[in-house]
Short mmCIF file of C-alpha atoms and ligand atoms in Angstrom, two decimals:
data_model
loop_
_atom_site.label_atom_id
_atom_site.label_comp_id
_atom_site.label_asym_id
_atom_site.label_seq_id
_atom_site.Cartn_x
_atom_site.Cartn_y
_atom_site.Cartn_z
CA MET J 1 106.44 143.34 -285.35
CA ILE J 2 108.37 141.98 -282.11
CA ARG J 3 108.58 138.13 -282.21
CA THR J 4 109.09 136.34 -278.78
CA GLN J 5 110.37 132.52 -278.99
CA GLU J 6 111.33 129.92 -276.09
CA TYR J 7 114.79 129.16 -275.37
CA ASN J 8 116.55 126.24 -273.34
CA LEU J 9 118.30 126.74 -270.41
CA ASN J 10 120.69 124.07 -268.75
CA PHE J 11 120.41 124.32 -265.40
CA GLY J 12 123.72 122.55 -263.48
CA PRO J 13 125.12 119.66 -263.47
CA GLN J 14 127.67 121.97 -262.27
CA HIS J 15 125.33 124.46 -260.21
CA PRO J 16 125.56 125.07 -256.47
CA SER J 17 122.28 125.31 -255.86
CA THR J 18 121.25 121.60 -257.62
CA HIS J 19 123.07 120.65 -254.37
CA GLY J 20 125.08 118.25 -256.49
CA VAL J 21 125.25 116.95 -259.90
CA PHE J 22 121.65 117.21 -261.20
CA ARG J 23 120.99 119.06 -264.26
CA ILE J 24 117.20 120.81 -265.23
CA LEU J 25 116.84 121.33 -268.76
CA LEU J 26 114.63 124.42 -268.51
CA THR J 27 112.51 125.42 -271.46
CA LEU J 28 111.97 129.34 -270.67
CA ASP J 29 109.20 132.00 -272.00
CA GLY J 30 111.37 135.16 -271.02
CA GLU J 31 111.40 134.27 -267.04
CA ARG J 32 109.00 131.84 -266.92
CA VAL J 33 109.59 128.18 -266.92
CA VAL J 34 107.52 126.18 -269.53
CA LYS J 35 108.73 123.16 -269.37
CA ALA J 36 111.54 121.58 -267.27
CA GLU J 37 112.91 118.50 -267.94
CA PRO J 38 115.30 116.82 -265.09
CA ILE J 39 118.27 114.70 -266.14
CA CYS J 40 119.78 112.56 -263.57
CA GLY J 41 122.32 109.54 -263.50
CA TYR J 42 125.76 111.89 -263.17
CA LEU J 43 126.38 110.28 -259.84
CA HIS J 44 125.35 106.87 -260.75
CA ARG J 45 127.79 104.02 -259.13
CA GLY J 46 125.50 101.27 -259.63
CA VAL J 47 125.27 100.26 -256.26
CA GLU J 48 122.43 97.88 -256.45
CA LYS J 49 124.48 96.11 -259.00
CA LEU J 50 127.71 95.95 -256.65
CA ALA J 51 125.55 94.52 -254.17
CA GLU J 52 125.50 91.00 -255.85
CA ALA J 53 129.09 90.54 -255.72
CA ARG J 54 129.15 91.27 -252.32
CA THR J 55 128.58 89.67 -249.01
CA TYR J 56 125.04 90.79 -247.02
CA THR J 57 127.49 92.27 -244.22
CA GLN J 58 130.28 93.91 -247.16
CA PHE J 59 127.00 95.94 -248.72
CA ILE J 60 126.54 98.09 -245.42
CA PRO J 61 129.19 100.73 -246.18
CA TYR J 62 127.71 101.25 -249.95
CA THR J 63 124.31 101.99 -248.41
CA ASP J 64 126.38 104.86 -246.47
CA ARG J 65 126.70 106.12 -250.10
CA LEU J 66 123.41 106.64 -251.26
CA ASP J 67 122.37 109.58 -248.50
CA TYR J 68 125.69 109.95 -247.03
CA LEU J 69 124.40 112.86 -244.90
CA ALA J 70 122.12 110.86 -242.89
CA ALA J 71 124.01 107.45 -243.54
CA MET J 72 122.93 105.38 -240.14
CA LEU J 73 119.05 105.65 -241.45
CA GLN J 74 120.61 104.17 -244.74
CA ASN J 75 122.10 100.86 -242.88
CA TRP J 76 118.78 100.72 -240.78
CA GLY J 77 116.84 100.36 -243.60
CA TYR J 78 119.30 97.70 -245.32
CA VAL J 79 120.08 95.32 -242.02
CA MET J 80 116.31 96.00 -241.21
CA ALA J 81 115.39 93.88 -244.74
CA VAL J 82 118.18 91.37 -244.18
CA GLU J 83 116.95 90.87 -240.81
CA LYS J 84 113.49 90.00 -241.75
CA LEU J 85 114.88 87.87 -244.38
CA MET J 86 116.69 85.78 -241.94
CA GLY J 87 114.17 85.97 -239.21
CA VAL J 88 117.12 87.72 -236.54
CA GLU J 89 115.74 88.92 -233.42
CA VAL J 90 117.72 92.19 -232.26
CA PRO J 91 118.46 93.41 -228.88
CA GLU J 92 116.59 95.85 -227.00
CA LYS J 93 119.73 97.92 -226.45
CA ALA J 94 120.75 97.71 -230.07
CA GLU J 95 117.27 99.38 -231.20
CA TYR J 96 117.83 102.20 -228.90
CA MET J 97 121.41 102.86 -230.40
CA ARG J 98 119.93 102.69 -233.56
CA VAL J 99 117.42 105.28 -232.74
CA ILE J 100 119.83 107.64 -231.13
CA SER J 101 122.14 107.46 -234.01
CA GLY J 102 119.55 107.21 -236.50
CA GLU J 103 117.87 110.62 -235.20
CA LEU J 104 121.09 112.26 -234.79
CA SER J 105 122.07 111.80 -238.39
CA ARG J 106 118.28 112.63 -239.51
CA LEU J 107 119.38 116.19 -237.24
CA ALA J 108 122.40 116.34 -239.52
CA SER J 109 120.27 115.86 -242.68
CA HIS J 110 117.83 118.51 -241.74
CA LEU J 111 120.45 120.91 -240.25
CA ILE J 112 122.10 120.90 -244.00
CA ALA J 113 118.58 120.79 -245.53
CA ILE J 114 117.38 124.05 -243.51
CA GLY J 115 121.12 125.50 -243.84
CA THR J 116 121.75 125.31 -247.78
CA TYR J 117 118.06 126.03 -248.14
CA SER J 118 118.76 129.55 -246.66
CA LEU J 119 121.79 129.72 -248.55
CA ASP J 120 119.88 128.83 -251.81
CA ILE J 121 117.67 131.73 -250.98
CA GLY J 122 120.58 134.24 -250.23
CA ALA J 123 121.12 134.26 -246.36
CA PHE J 124 124.13 133.44 -245.63
CA THR J 125 123.88 133.53 -241.57
CA GLY J 126 121.64 130.78 -241.02
CA PHE J 127 123.69 128.47 -243.08
CA LEU J 128 126.71 129.39 -240.72
CA LEU J 129 124.56 128.65 -237.67
CA ALA J 130 123.00 125.43 -239.07
CA PHE J 131 126.28 124.36 -239.88
CA ARG J 132 127.75 124.95 -236.33
CA GLU J 133 125.50 122.69 -234.88
CA ARG J 134 125.88 120.03 -237.42
CA GLU J 135 129.16 120.05 -236.62
CA THR J 136 128.55 119.08 -233.00
CA THR J 137 126.48 116.35 -234.46
CA MET J 138 128.97 115.00 -236.45
CA ASP J 139 131.64 115.13 -233.53
CA LEU J 140 129.00 113.01 -231.42
CA LEU J 141 128.80 110.36 -234.30
CA GLU J 142 132.56 110.59 -235.26
CA GLU J 143 132.98 109.70 -231.34
CA LEU J 144 130.25 106.80 -231.17
CA THR J 145 131.28 104.97 -234.60
CA GLY J 146 134.87 106.68 -235.98
CA SER J 147 133.77 107.97 -238.76
CA ARG J 148 131.92 111.09 -239.19
CA MET J 149 129.84 110.88 -242.70
CA THR J 150 130.06 107.68 -243.74
CA LEU J 151 129.35 105.80 -240.50
CA SER J 152 128.63 101.91 -241.54
CA TYR J 153 127.38 101.72 -237.82
CA ALA J 154 124.50 99.22 -238.12
CA ARG J 155 125.23 95.70 -238.48
CA ILE J 156 122.81 92.42 -239.09
CA GLY J 157 121.48 91.65 -235.82
CA GLY J 158 122.56 94.97 -233.99
CA VAL J 159 125.02 97.61 -233.84
CA ALA J 160 128.88 97.91 -234.64
CA ALA J 161 129.61 98.77 -230.80
CA ASP J 162 127.93 100.14 -227.58
CA ALA J 163 128.22 103.67 -226.67
CA PRO J 164 131.63 105.02 -225.55
CA ASP J 165 131.51 106.18 -221.61
CA GLY J 166 130.03 109.19 -221.30
CA TRP J 167 128.73 109.62 -224.91
CA LEU J 168 124.87 109.64 -223.85
CA GLU J 169 125.43 112.36 -221.41
CA LYS J 170 127.17 114.67 -224.23
CA VAL J 171 124.59 113.59 -226.71
CA ASP J 172 121.82 114.83 -223.75
CA LYS J 173 123.47 117.61 -223.03
CA PHE J 174 123.70 118.53 -226.52
CA MET J 175 119.91 118.17 -226.85
CA ASP J 176 119.12 120.41 -224.08
CA LYS J 177 121.03 123.08 -225.85
CA MET J 178 119.30 122.17 -229.40
CA PRO J 179 115.88 123.73 -228.73
CA THR J 180 117.37 127.30 -228.70
CA CYS J 181 119.63 127.07 -231.40
CA ILE J 182 116.28 125.96 -233.23
CA ASP J 183 115.12 129.02 -231.94
CA GLU J 184 117.86 131.03 -233.60
CA TYR J 185 117.17 129.66 -237.26
CA ASP J 186 113.48 130.32 -236.47
CA GLY J 187 114.32 133.89 -235.93
CA LEU J 188 116.90 134.21 -238.20
CA ILE J 189 115.46 132.35 -241.32
CA THR J 190 111.89 131.27 -240.70
CA GLY J 191 110.75 134.80 -239.42
CA ASN J 192 112.53 136.35 -242.22
CA GLU J 193 110.13 138.45 -244.32
CA ILE J 194 112.43 138.22 -247.55
CA PHE J 195 112.75 134.54 -247.00
CA GLN J 196 108.90 134.11 -246.67
CA ALA J 197 108.06 136.53 -249.45
CA ARG J 198 110.27 133.99 -251.49
CA THR J 199 109.00 130.72 -250.38
CA ARG J 200 105.15 131.31 -249.57
CA GLU J 201 102.99 130.47 -252.35
CA VAL J 202 105.64 129.06 -254.28
CA GLY J 203 106.20 125.48 -255.64
CA VAL J 204 102.47 124.57 -254.43
CA LEU J 205 102.16 120.57 -254.30
CA LYS J 206 98.71 119.63 -253.64
CA PRO J 207 97.66 116.64 -251.26
CA GLU J 208 96.11 114.70 -253.55
CA THR J 209 99.01 114.96 -256.22
CA ALA J 210 101.70 114.24 -253.28
CA ILE J 211 99.74 110.94 -252.75
CA ASN J 212 99.58 110.54 -256.30
CA TYR J 213 103.02 111.02 -257.54
CA SER J 214 104.04 109.04 -254.20
CA ILE J 215 105.85 111.83 -252.50
CA SER J 216 107.05 110.85 -249.16
CA GLY J 217 109.03 112.48 -246.03
CA PRO J 218 108.69 116.24 -245.10
CA SER J 219 107.93 117.03 -248.73
CA LEU J 220 104.68 115.25 -248.25
CA ARG J 221 103.72 116.48 -244.60
CA GLY J 222 104.37 119.70 -245.75
CA SER J 223 100.90 119.41 -248.05
CA GLY J 224 99.25 118.49 -244.94
CA VAL J 225 99.45 114.71 -245.45
CA ASP J 226 99.94 112.74 -242.54
CA TYR J 227 101.86 109.81 -242.73
CA ASP J 228 105.25 109.40 -240.96
CA LEU J 229 106.06 105.48 -240.72
CA ARG J 230 107.43 106.23 -237.30
CA LYS J 231 104.00 106.94 -236.60
CA ALA J 232 102.01 105.36 -239.23
CA LYS J 233 103.77 102.13 -239.16
CA PRO J 234 106.57 102.15 -236.26
CA TYR J 235 109.28 99.97 -236.53
CA GLY J 236 112.12 98.93 -233.66
CA VAL J 237 110.93 101.15 -230.69
CA TYR J 238 109.38 103.96 -231.97
CA ASP J 239 105.90 103.27 -230.58
CA ARG J 240 107.55 103.67 -227.41
CA PHE J 241 108.32 107.40 -227.64
CA ASP J 242 105.81 110.24 -227.41
CA PHE J 243 106.56 112.58 -230.38
CA ASP J 244 103.99 114.74 -232.68
CA VAL J 245 104.18 114.62 -236.53
CA PRO J 246 104.70 118.26 -237.96
CA LEU J 247 102.33 119.32 -241.02
CA GLY J 248 102.12 121.84 -243.45
CA LYS J 249 99.11 123.45 -244.52
CA ASN J 250 99.38 124.91 -248.08
CA GLY J 251 102.29 122.79 -249.44
CA ASP J 252 104.21 125.52 -250.59
CA CYS J 253 108.48 125.59 -250.35
CA PHE J 254 107.40 127.66 -247.14
CA ASP J 255 105.92 124.66 -245.26
CA ARG J 256 107.95 121.67 -246.76
CA PHE J 257 111.12 124.30 -244.97
CA ASP J 258 108.84 124.76 -241.98
CA CYS J 259 108.07 121.15 -241.46
CA ARG J 260 111.72 120.10 -241.28
CA MET J 261 112.37 122.81 -238.91
CA LYS J 262 109.48 121.28 -236.77
CA GLU J 263 110.90 117.66 -237.17
CA MET J 264 114.12 118.48 -235.48
CA ARG J 265 112.10 120.13 -232.48
CA GLN J 266 110.30 116.74 -232.44
CA LEU J 267 113.68 114.50 -232.98
CA VAL J 268 114.91 116.26 -229.60
CA ARG J 269 112.33 114.86 -228.21
CA ILE J 270 112.99 111.58 -229.00
CA ILE J 271 116.52 111.40 -228.26
CA LYS J 272 115.81 112.72 -225.01
CA GLN J 273 113.22 109.91 -224.27
CA ALA J 274 115.49 107.28 -225.67
CA ILE J 275 118.54 108.68 -223.64
CA GLN J 276 116.46 108.00 -220.40
CA GLN J 277 114.90 104.65 -221.54
CA ILE J 278 118.25 103.24 -222.66
CA LYS J 279 119.88 103.82 -219.47
CA GLU J 280 117.43 101.17 -217.66
CA ILE J 281 118.56 98.36 -220.20
CA ASP J 282 121.53 96.15 -220.32
CA GLY J 283 122.72 93.72 -222.52
CA PRO J 284 123.99 93.07 -225.83
CA VAL J 285 124.19 95.57 -228.61
CA ILE J 286 124.25 92.69 -231.17
CA GLY J 287 121.78 89.55 -231.50
CA LYS J 288 122.84 86.15 -232.27
CA VAL J 289 123.81 85.64 -236.08
CA PRO J 290 125.79 82.98 -237.78
CA LYS J 291 129.13 83.99 -238.66
CA VAL J 292 128.62 83.37 -241.85
CA ILE J 293 125.21 85.11 -242.99
CA LYS J 294 123.06 82.97 -245.14
CA PRO J 295 119.42 83.83 -245.60
CA PRO J 296 117.06 81.34 -246.47
CA VAL J 297 115.68 81.00 -250.23
CA GLY J 298 113.28 84.18 -250.52
CA ASP J 299 112.61 87.77 -250.68
CA ALA J 300 112.11 90.58 -247.77
CA TYR J 301 111.06 94.35 -248.09
CA ALA J 302 111.91 96.58 -245.62
CA GLU J 303 111.14 100.29 -245.31
CA ILE J 304 111.92 103.27 -242.99
CA GLU J 305 111.44 107.01 -242.69
CA THR J 306 114.61 108.77 -243.34
CA SER J 307 115.18 112.42 -243.34
CA LYS J 308 114.45 112.58 -247.32
CA GLY J 309 111.29 110.17 -247.10
CA ILE J 310 110.72 106.56 -247.05
CA ILE J 311 113.37 104.45 -248.28
CA GLY J 312 112.94 100.80 -248.73
CA TYR J 313 115.26 98.01 -249.50
CA TYR J 314 114.16 94.98 -251.05
CA VAL J 315 116.55 92.33 -250.63
CA VAL J 316 116.31 88.51 -252.75
CA SER J 317 118.51 85.75 -251.70
CA ASP J 318 119.31 82.59 -253.42
CA GLY J 319 120.72 81.12 -250.34
CA SER J 320 124.05 82.03 -251.02
CA PRO J 321 126.33 84.30 -249.06
CA LYS J 322 125.82 86.84 -251.27
CA PRO J 323 122.27 88.59 -252.25
CA TYR J 324 120.54 87.71 -255.82
CA ARG J 325 119.50 90.92 -256.10
CA VAL J 326 118.74 94.57 -253.82
CA HIS J 327 116.74 97.24 -255.06
CA VAL J 328 116.40 100.16 -253.15
CA ARG J 329 113.33 102.30 -252.91
CA ARG J 330 115.18 106.06 -253.22
CA PRO J 331 112.56 108.53 -251.77
CA SER J 332 114.98 111.76 -253.16
CA PHE J 333 114.24 110.30 -256.59
CA ILE J 334 110.92 109.74 -256.08
CA ASN J 335 110.31 112.98 -254.95
CA LEU J 336 111.67 114.62 -258.21
CA GLY J 337 108.85 112.73 -260.33
CA TYR J 338 106.57 115.73 -259.82
CA LEU J 339 109.11 118.72 -260.69
CA ASP J 340 108.57 119.28 -264.13
CA GLU J 341 105.10 120.40 -263.09
CA MET J 342 105.48 122.29 -260.02
CA LEU J 343 108.16 124.45 -261.79
CA ARG J 344 106.11 125.46 -264.70
CA GLY J 345 105.08 128.82 -264.86
CA TYR J 346 107.45 129.83 -261.97
CA LEU J 347 110.15 132.45 -262.50
CA VAL J 348 114.14 131.21 -262.67
CA ALA J 349 114.78 132.54 -259.19
CA ASP J 350 111.78 130.31 -257.96
CA VAL J 351 113.29 127.03 -259.66
CA VAL J 352 116.21 127.30 -257.05
CA ALA J 353 113.79 127.72 -254.54
CA ILE J 354 111.46 124.67 -255.26
CA LEU J 355 114.62 122.56 -256.31
CA GLY J 356 115.78 123.17 -252.54
CA SER J 357 112.67 122.86 -250.68
CA LEU J 358 112.58 119.15 -252.19
CA ASP J 359 115.80 118.44 -250.16
CA ILE J 360 117.02 115.95 -252.50
CA MET J 361 120.46 113.88 -252.19
CA LEU J 362 122.03 113.06 -255.18
CA GLY J 363 123.71 110.10 -254.25
CA GLU J 364 120.37 108.88 -253.63
CA VAL J 365 118.68 110.05 -256.88
CA ASP J 366 121.68 108.32 -258.82
CA CYS J 367 121.91 105.54 -256.69
CA MET E 1 104.67 144.63 -239.12
CA PHE E 2 106.62 144.51 -241.87
CA GLY E 3 110.22 144.35 -240.82
CA LYS E 4 110.07 142.93 -237.27
CA GLY E 5 111.55 139.63 -238.79
CA LEU E 6 114.44 141.34 -240.24
CA VAL E 7 115.03 143.50 -236.78
CA LYS E 8 115.08 139.97 -234.87
CA GLY E 9 117.28 138.40 -237.20
CA LEU E 10 119.78 141.05 -237.22
CA GLU E 11 119.43 140.65 -233.19
CA ILE E 12 120.66 137.17 -233.27
CA THR E 13 123.28 138.19 -235.45
CA TRP E 14 124.65 140.85 -232.95
CA LYS E 15 124.23 138.25 -229.97
CA GLU E 16 126.19 135.70 -232.36
CA PHE E 17 128.80 138.24 -233.18
CA TRP E 18 129.86 138.83 -229.41
CA SER E 19 129.77 134.64 -228.46
CA PRO E 20 133.12 133.10 -228.30
CA LYS E 21 134.49 132.05 -231.44
CA THR E 22 133.67 128.33 -232.43
CA VAL E 23 135.84 127.96 -235.29
CA ILE E 24 139.67 127.03 -234.65
CA GLN E 25 142.59 127.62 -237.08
CA TYR E 26 143.60 124.48 -238.53
CA PRO E 27 146.57 122.98 -238.47
CA GLU E 28 147.79 125.15 -235.59
CA ALA E 29 144.75 124.29 -233.48
CA GLN E 30 143.24 120.90 -234.02
CA ASN E 31 140.25 119.33 -232.29
CA PRO E 32 140.78 116.40 -230.42
CA ILE E 33 140.29 113.23 -232.31
CA PRO E 34 138.24 110.55 -230.78
CA GLU E 35 139.31 107.25 -229.15
CA ARG E 36 137.51 105.04 -232.25
CA PHE E 37 138.77 107.18 -235.03
CA HIS E 38 139.15 105.53 -238.76
CA GLY E 39 142.66 106.54 -239.18
CA ARG E 40 145.85 104.66 -240.72
CA PHE E 41 145.88 101.25 -240.12
CA VAL E 42 148.70 99.56 -238.06
CA LEU E 43 149.42 95.89 -237.49
CA ASP E 44 150.57 94.39 -234.63
CA THR E 45 152.70 91.82 -236.17
CA ASP E 46 153.11 89.56 -233.47
CA LYS E 47 149.77 88.74 -232.72
CA CYS E 48 148.59 88.02 -236.38
CA ILE E 49 148.22 84.45 -237.44
CA VAL E 50 147.97 85.27 -240.88
CA CYS E 51 144.52 83.67 -241.13
CA GLY E 52 143.57 86.05 -244.10
CA MET E 53 140.06 86.92 -242.42
CA CYS E 54 140.63 90.70 -242.51
CA ALA E 55 141.61 90.02 -246.39
CA ASN E 56 137.84 88.18 -247.14
CA ALA E 57 136.05 90.71 -244.92
CA CYS E 58 136.97 93.57 -246.90
CA PRO E 59 134.36 94.68 -249.63
CA ASN E 60 136.99 96.21 -251.64
CA LYS E 61 139.71 93.59 -251.65
CA VAL E 62 142.12 96.32 -250.51
CA ILE E 63 144.14 93.84 -248.15
CA SER E 64 146.73 91.28 -249.82
CA LEU E 65 148.65 89.27 -247.99
CA LYS E 66 151.45 86.63 -248.35
CA LYS E 67 152.42 83.81 -246.27
CA GLN E 68 155.21 81.34 -245.98
CA LYS E 69 155.51 78.31 -244.16
CA VAL E 70 158.23 77.90 -241.78
CA GLY E 71 158.37 75.27 -239.70
CA THR E 72 154.63 74.29 -238.91
CA LYS E 73 154.01 77.73 -238.59
CA GLN E 74 152.66 80.64 -241.33
CA PHE E 75 154.96 83.43 -241.93
CA LEU E 76 153.48 86.71 -242.79
CA THR E 77 155.92 88.19 -245.38
CA ASN E 78 153.88 90.80 -246.98
CA TYR E 79 150.94 93.09 -245.86
CA VAL E 80 149.99 95.54 -248.42
CA MET E 81 146.95 97.39 -248.38
CA ASN E 82 145.45 99.40 -251.50
CA ILE E 83 144.26 102.37 -249.09
CA GLN E 84 143.06 104.14 -252.41
CA TYR E 85 140.13 101.82 -252.25
CA CYS E 86 139.39 101.76 -248.65
CA MET E 87 136.16 103.32 -247.38
CA PHE E 88 137.43 102.91 -244.17
CA CYS E 89 134.17 101.30 -242.69
CA GLY E 90 135.89 99.16 -240.41
CA LEU E 91 135.09 95.74 -241.07
CA CYS E 92 138.28 94.40 -241.73
CA VAL E 93 139.29 95.52 -238.05
CA GLU E 94 135.98 93.98 -236.90
CA THR E 95 136.79 90.72 -238.15
CA CYS E 96 140.04 89.95 -237.04
CA PRO E 97 140.31 87.36 -234.37
CA LYS E 98 143.45 88.09 -232.69
CA ASP E 99 142.87 91.67 -232.36
CA ALA E 100 145.77 92.34 -234.61
CA LEU E 101 144.73 94.97 -236.86
CA HIS E 102 143.97 98.56 -235.38
CA PHE E 103 143.09 101.82 -236.55
CA SER E 104 145.48 104.83 -235.10
CA LYS E 105 144.88 108.56 -235.14
CA VAL E 106 146.67 109.21 -237.83
CA ILE E 107 144.92 111.31 -240.62
CA ASN E 108 147.64 112.27 -242.73
CA MET E 109 147.52 109.76 -245.70
CA ASN E 110 148.76 112.14 -248.69
CA GLN E 111 151.07 110.99 -250.78
CA TYR E 112 153.12 112.96 -253.70
CA PHE E 113 153.10 109.80 -256.23
CA TYR E 114 150.48 107.16 -256.98
CA ASN E 115 152.99 104.41 -256.43
CA ASN E 116 153.17 105.16 -252.93
CA ILE E 117 149.71 105.33 -251.97
CA PRO E 118 148.96 101.58 -251.00
CA LEU E 119 150.29 101.21 -247.12
CA VAL E 120 152.85 98.69 -246.73
CA LEU E 121 152.15 97.18 -243.21
CA VAL E 122 154.83 94.44 -243.62
CA GLN E 123 157.81 93.30 -245.92
CA ARG E 124 160.26 91.25 -244.94
CA GLU E 125 161.71 88.00 -245.66
CA ALA E 126 160.97 84.54 -244.30
CA PRO E 127 163.61 82.96 -241.71
CA ALA E 128 165.84 80.69 -243.60
CA GLU E 129 164.12 77.44 -242.44
CA GLN E 130 161.38 77.83 -245.08
CA VAL E 131 159.99 74.47 -246.03
CA GLU E 132 157.73 75.52 -249.23
CA GLN E 133 155.72 78.56 -250.57
CA GLU E 134 152.60 79.24 -250.66
CA LYS E 135 149.94 80.97 -252.77
CA PRO E 136 148.89 84.44 -251.98
CA ALA E 137 145.72 84.09 -249.49
CA ALA E 138 144.10 86.91 -250.95
CA LYS E 139 143.93 87.92 -254.55
CA PRO E 140 145.90 91.06 -255.39
CA THR E 141 144.19 94.15 -256.52
CA PRO E 142 144.63 95.26 -260.13
CA GLN E 143 147.55 97.22 -259.08
CA LEU E 144 149.53 94.37 -257.66
CA LYS E 145 148.52 92.18 -260.68
CA ALA E 146 151.22 93.25 -262.87
CA ASP E 147 154.48 92.08 -260.74
CA ALA E 148 153.15 90.25 -258.09
CA LEU E 149 150.52 87.81 -259.41
CA ALA E 150 152.49 87.34 -262.79
CA PRO E 151 155.31 84.71 -261.47
CA THR E 152 152.44 82.99 -259.61
CA ALA E 153 150.46 82.72 -263.15
CA GLU E 154 153.49 81.62 -264.76
CA SER E 155 154.27 78.88 -262.22
CA GLU E 156 150.78 78.11 -261.91
CA VAL E 157 150.94 77.32 -265.68
CA ALA E 158 153.95 75.28 -265.34
CA ALA E 159 152.39 73.34 -262.72
CA SER E 160 149.33 72.44 -264.91
CA LYS E 161 152.15 71.60 -267.86
CA ALA E 162 153.68 69.47 -265.37
CA SER E 163 150.71 67.28 -264.18
CA ASP E 164 149.74 66.92 -267.90
CA LYS E 165 152.73 65.32 -268.75
CA GLU E 166 152.47 63.06 -265.83
CA GLY E 167 148.85 61.89 -267.24
CA GLU E 168 150.65 61.15 -270.46
S1 SF4 M 401 138.12 99.60 -243.77
FE1 SF4 M 401 136.81 98.62 -245.11
S2 SF4 M 401 137.49 99.13 -246.72
FE2 SF4 M 401 139.15 99.55 -245.59
S3 SF4 M 401 140.23 97.73 -245.90
FE3 SF4 M 401 139.08 97.57 -244.19
S4 SF4 M 401 137.11 96.28 -244.73
FE4 SF4 M 401 138.49 96.79 -246.73
S1 SF4 M 402 142.34 88.61 -239.40
FE1 SF4 M 402 143.80 89.55 -237.91
S2 SF4 M 402 145.10 87.69 -237.54
FE2 SF4 M 402 143.93 87.51 -239.48
S3 SF4 M 402 145.26 87.75 -241.19
FE3 SF4 M 402 144.09 89.66 -240.75
S4 SF4 M 402 145.23 90.92 -239.18
FE4 SF4 M 402 146.38 88.54 -239.40
#
């Protein structure tokens, strides 16, 4: 008589395919996953607690370190919450600068997502090509802010600095080139039959489940749920741009990946429109804010659509120059909630594919 | 037809193979560093009015400065940045009212020894006609505490004892 038994496998925390220090305790029956227990916390730095010992402005650089691949979007979410708390008016030009730098950040993040995903599946060329354009994006952001990843560009009431001379033209030129690059990724990765065989019908997430688990971002839209904050509850100046929200059909890994790919095409459109519109605007890039930021007693919650999903910042003020409490709703963490059930029944090789398709950022998961 | 996508991918790879190289060989070649780059700090000592605003703006308490009163003016004697805690966020540079603190384009800040990491921007003696010694404006970070704060703490204790005596 042959007797079989289940066994445990530690996936991570030092596994390259976990995209950081993330551990999944897999219970396997042969090659099939029976149970998966996500274990996070390896990158916990207590950012929320650190905020309580910093002034409102001083906390901005820490938000960079939540999602360092799209730092501007994190900055933006936080300053929006403080602005809401204080009732500060943001100048139009600053809003446009936020859109341009924010969308560039989103582009950098999506390029990593698709590049590393193709690497997870085993295609190396796609990874290199995606990183080539990411490098250009980072160069542009570096020219604007001085840093490549941790930008700290947003300020309460606006942004840190205006665009340098000729920067907008450079971005515009890059955006002209971008669609052909995306065509290349499409030809190289999306159209590849092996890639499709590995990702289609794998890790299916039903729309109802996605909503019930509060999943957001491209992972939600891959299931066909049309919910993008930029369209659903436009913040900043997003109501002035013409763009579509790409949706998937089946909610499998391929659809989530494809959503990101199509989203890149849309953000190219947004940036091009923003550059056209910002040229007609003159004015400051930072509004009238007091030197010492002391919001009135109260609380505010602001949320924006980042590359990973909906990030929300909840800021409580007790009237002092330091926040009483800051809480962050981190999309990467919440998107992981369904991982266990998503992995059940699939092979070990699919674990990498499913985890990669969720595009988590460990800085954000562990906060 | 199965395999069409693979062929297309190979075509793209073939095309890329002949396209100009985008990778450069660092350190022989280097990308140009932009104007706003967050590199090593430089302090324009003549412009600095020793207000300590940079030290207060810093989220990580990287900057510690010491001053002495010379005549009616404050004189900067020590300006040390514990660069190992610096996030290169630029808040200090932005806050400086006199534009004295800047980023430079120097990227190489490597050190062999831990003790050499702090970036000493100013370390000098005050001119002779000093009147009285002031307490440091910013709290020195733990590194400096051992050697820099100890005498101050002692003198503080001594001062409080002295005042106690006066009370009696
Ligand atoms: S760059 Fe930021 S962390 Fe570094 S010294 Fe200046 S304020 Fe402090
Ligand atoms: S803020 Fe500027 S002027 Fe004031 S102490 Fe710092 S460097 Fe000197």
